[in-house]
Coordinates of C-alpha atoms and ligand atoms in Angstrom, one line a residue:
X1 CA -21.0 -0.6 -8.3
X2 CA -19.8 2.7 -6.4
X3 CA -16.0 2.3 -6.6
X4 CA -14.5 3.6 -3.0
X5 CA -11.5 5.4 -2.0
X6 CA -10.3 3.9 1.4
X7 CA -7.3 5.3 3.4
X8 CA -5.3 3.2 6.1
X9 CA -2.9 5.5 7.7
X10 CA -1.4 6.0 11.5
X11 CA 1.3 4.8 13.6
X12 CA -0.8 1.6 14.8
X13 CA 0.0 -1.7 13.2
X14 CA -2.5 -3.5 10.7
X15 CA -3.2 -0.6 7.8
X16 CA -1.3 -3.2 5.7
X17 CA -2.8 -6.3 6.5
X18 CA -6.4 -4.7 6.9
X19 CA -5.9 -4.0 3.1
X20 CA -5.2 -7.8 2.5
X21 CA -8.0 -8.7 4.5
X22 CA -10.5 -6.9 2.8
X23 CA -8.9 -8.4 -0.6
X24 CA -9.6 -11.7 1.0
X25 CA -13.2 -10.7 1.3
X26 CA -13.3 -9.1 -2.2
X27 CA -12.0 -12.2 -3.7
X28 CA -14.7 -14.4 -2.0
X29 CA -17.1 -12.1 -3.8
X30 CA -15.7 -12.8 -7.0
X31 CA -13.8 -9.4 -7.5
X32 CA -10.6 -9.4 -8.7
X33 CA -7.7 -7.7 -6.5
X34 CA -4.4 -6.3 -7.3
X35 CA -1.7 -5.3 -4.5
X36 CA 1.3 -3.4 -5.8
X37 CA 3.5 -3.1 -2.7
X38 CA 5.6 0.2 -3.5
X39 CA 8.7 0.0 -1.5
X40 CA 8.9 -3.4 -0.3
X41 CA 11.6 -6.1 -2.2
X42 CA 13.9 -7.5 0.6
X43 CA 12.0 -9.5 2.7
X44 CA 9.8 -12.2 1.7
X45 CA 6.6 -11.4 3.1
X46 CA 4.1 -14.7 3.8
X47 CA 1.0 -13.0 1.5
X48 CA 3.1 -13.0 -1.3
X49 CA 2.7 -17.4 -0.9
X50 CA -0.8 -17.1 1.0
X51 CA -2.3 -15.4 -2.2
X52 CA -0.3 -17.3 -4.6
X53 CA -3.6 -20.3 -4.1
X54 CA -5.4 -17.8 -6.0
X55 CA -4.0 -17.3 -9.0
X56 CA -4.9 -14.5 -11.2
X57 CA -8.0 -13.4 -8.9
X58 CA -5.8 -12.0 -6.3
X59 CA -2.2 -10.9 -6.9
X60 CA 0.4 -9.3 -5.0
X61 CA 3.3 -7.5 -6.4
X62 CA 6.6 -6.1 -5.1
X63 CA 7.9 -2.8 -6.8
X64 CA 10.8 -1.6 -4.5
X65 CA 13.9 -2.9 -3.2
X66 CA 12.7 -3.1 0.6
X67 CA 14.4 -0.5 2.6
X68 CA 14.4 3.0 2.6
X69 CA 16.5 5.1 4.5
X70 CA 14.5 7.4 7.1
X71 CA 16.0 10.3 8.3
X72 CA 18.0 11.3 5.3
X73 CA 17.7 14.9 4.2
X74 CA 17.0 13.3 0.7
X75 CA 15.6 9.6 -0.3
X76 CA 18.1 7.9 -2.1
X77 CA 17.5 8.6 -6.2
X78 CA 17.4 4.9 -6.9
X79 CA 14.3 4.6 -4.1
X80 CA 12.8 7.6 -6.1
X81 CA 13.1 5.7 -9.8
X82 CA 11.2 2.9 -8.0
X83 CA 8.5 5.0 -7.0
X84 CA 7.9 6.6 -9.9
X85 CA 7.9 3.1 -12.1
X86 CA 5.5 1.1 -9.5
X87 CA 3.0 4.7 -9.7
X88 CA 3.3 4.2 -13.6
X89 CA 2.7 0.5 -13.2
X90 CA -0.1 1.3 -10.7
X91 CA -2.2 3.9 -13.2
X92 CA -1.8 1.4 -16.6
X93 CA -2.8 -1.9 -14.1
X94 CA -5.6 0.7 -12.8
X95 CA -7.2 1.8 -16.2
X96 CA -6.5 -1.9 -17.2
X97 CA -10.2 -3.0 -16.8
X98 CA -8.2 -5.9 -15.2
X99 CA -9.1 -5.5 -11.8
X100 CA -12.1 -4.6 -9.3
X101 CA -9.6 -3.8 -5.9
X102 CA -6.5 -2.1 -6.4
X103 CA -4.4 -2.1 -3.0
X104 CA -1.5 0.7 -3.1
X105 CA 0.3 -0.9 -0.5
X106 CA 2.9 1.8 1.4
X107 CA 2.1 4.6 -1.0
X108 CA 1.3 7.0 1.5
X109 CA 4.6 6.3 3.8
X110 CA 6.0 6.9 -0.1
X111 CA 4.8 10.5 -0.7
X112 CA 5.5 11.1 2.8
X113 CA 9.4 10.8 2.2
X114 CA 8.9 13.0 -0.8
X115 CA 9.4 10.5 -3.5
X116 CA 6.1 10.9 -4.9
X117 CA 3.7 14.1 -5.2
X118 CA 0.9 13.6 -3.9
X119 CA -1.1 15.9 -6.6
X120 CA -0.5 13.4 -9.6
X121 CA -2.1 10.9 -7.2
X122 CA -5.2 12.8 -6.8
X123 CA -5.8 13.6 -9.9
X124 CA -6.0 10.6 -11.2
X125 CA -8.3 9.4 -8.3
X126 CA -10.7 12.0 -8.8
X127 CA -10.9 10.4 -12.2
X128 CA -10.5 7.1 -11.7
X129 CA -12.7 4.5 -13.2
X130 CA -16.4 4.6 -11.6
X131 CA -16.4 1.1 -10.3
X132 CA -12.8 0.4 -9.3
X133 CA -12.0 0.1 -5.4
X134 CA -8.7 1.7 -4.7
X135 CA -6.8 1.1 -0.8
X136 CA -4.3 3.3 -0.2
X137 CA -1.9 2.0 3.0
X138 CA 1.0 4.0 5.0
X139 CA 1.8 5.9 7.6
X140 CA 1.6 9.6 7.7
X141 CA -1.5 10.0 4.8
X142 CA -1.2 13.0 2.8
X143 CA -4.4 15.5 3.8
X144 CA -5.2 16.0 0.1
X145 CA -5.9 12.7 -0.3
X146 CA -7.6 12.1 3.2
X147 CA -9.8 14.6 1.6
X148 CA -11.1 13.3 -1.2
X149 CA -11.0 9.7 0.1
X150 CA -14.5 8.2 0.7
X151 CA -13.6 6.1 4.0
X152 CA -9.9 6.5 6.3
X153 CA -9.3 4.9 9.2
X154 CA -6.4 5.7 11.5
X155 CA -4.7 2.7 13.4
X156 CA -3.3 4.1 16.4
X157 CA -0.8 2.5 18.6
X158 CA -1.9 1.1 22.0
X159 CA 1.3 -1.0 22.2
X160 CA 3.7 -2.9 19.8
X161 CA 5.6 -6.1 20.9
X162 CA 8.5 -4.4 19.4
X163 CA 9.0 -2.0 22.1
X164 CA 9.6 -5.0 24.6
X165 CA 12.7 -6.2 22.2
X166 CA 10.3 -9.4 20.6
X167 CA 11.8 -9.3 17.3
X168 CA 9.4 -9.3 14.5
X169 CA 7.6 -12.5 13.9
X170 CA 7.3 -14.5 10.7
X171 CA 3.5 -15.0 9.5
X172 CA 2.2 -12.3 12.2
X173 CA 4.7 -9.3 10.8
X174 CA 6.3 -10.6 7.5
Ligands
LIG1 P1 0.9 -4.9 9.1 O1 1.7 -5.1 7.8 O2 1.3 -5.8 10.1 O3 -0.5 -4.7 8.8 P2 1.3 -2.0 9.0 O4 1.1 -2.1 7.6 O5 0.2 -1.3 9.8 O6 1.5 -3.5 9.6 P3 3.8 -0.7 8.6 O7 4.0 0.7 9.0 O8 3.6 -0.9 7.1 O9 2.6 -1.3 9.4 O10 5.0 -1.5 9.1 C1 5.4 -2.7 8.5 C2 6.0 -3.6 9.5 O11 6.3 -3.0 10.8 C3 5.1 -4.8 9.9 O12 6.0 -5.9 10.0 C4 4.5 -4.4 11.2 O13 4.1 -5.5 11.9 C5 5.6 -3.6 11.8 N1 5.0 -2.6 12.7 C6 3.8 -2.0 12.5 N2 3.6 -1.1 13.5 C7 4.7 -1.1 14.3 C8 5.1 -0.4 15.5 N3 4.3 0.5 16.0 N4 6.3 -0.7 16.0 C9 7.1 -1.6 15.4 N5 6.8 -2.3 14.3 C10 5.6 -2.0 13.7
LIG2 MG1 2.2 -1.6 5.9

């Protein structure tokens, strides 16, 4: 098995729920997936229950706290700590021999607030277990890792519902 580097990245919605989707798929093959969601926490996102049916073939994880604030000059040192423990979390779970598809949920929106470097991270990819699948999701991909990644897709944004005022709804967002 050639394990693949896959990037979902752009302003567009679905990077995140493409990633599930394709754990869905991986699951029905008999692989076994693993989503750390770096970041999220607060809200109680519907995958967290849909995958639950699954048991230990396809887990999802929250490591953050579930809200960063944008715009600061600096991310909030508690945010940071997070980061760092759910990257730790990510390379044992990764070298673990546990799991065929690791989703890095958010990682790239992550190192694009500066609370993770980006060259740790691709290190470790470009020595990452031969057969292990690896999705990284998030806005705002870092180039390095666009580069050695093995497939990226960027959603772009058409339209969002949001920009009309519909507030975000539960199952289709969260
Ligand atoms: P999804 O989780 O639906 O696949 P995503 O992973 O592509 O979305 P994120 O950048 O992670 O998008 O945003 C997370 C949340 O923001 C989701 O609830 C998503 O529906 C919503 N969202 C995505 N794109 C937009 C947008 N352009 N404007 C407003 N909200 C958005
Ligand atoms: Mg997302």
């Amino acid at each position: 098995m050639h394990g693949l580097i896959i990037i979902h990245t752009g302003p567009g919605k679905g990077k995140t729920t493409a990633a599930m989707g394709t754990g869905l798929r991986a699951v029905g093959a008999g692989l076994r997936v693993l989503m750390l969601q770096f970041i999220k926490g607060s809200w109680h996102y519907g995958e967290l229950d849909g995958v639950a049916a699954f048991g230990e073939r396809f887990v999802i994880r929250q490591m953050g706290r579930g809200f960063v604030k944008i715009g600061a000059e600096k991310p909030d040192p508690e945010d940071v700590r997070l980061v760092a423990e759910a990257w730790a979390a990510a390379q044992q779970e990764m070298e673990s021999g546990n799991w065929d598809l690791v989703i890095l949920d958010e990682i790239n929106y992550a190192i694009s607030y500066h609370m993770l470097d980006p060259e740790p991270v691709a290190a470790w990819l470009r020595q990452k277990p031969e057969g292990l699948h690896v999705i990284l999701t998030g806005r705002n991909a870092h180039p390095t890792l666009v580069e050695l990644a093995d497939t990226v897709t960027e959603m772009r944004e058409v339209k969002h519902a949001y920009q009309k005022g519909i507030q975000a709804q539960r199952g289709i967002e969260y």
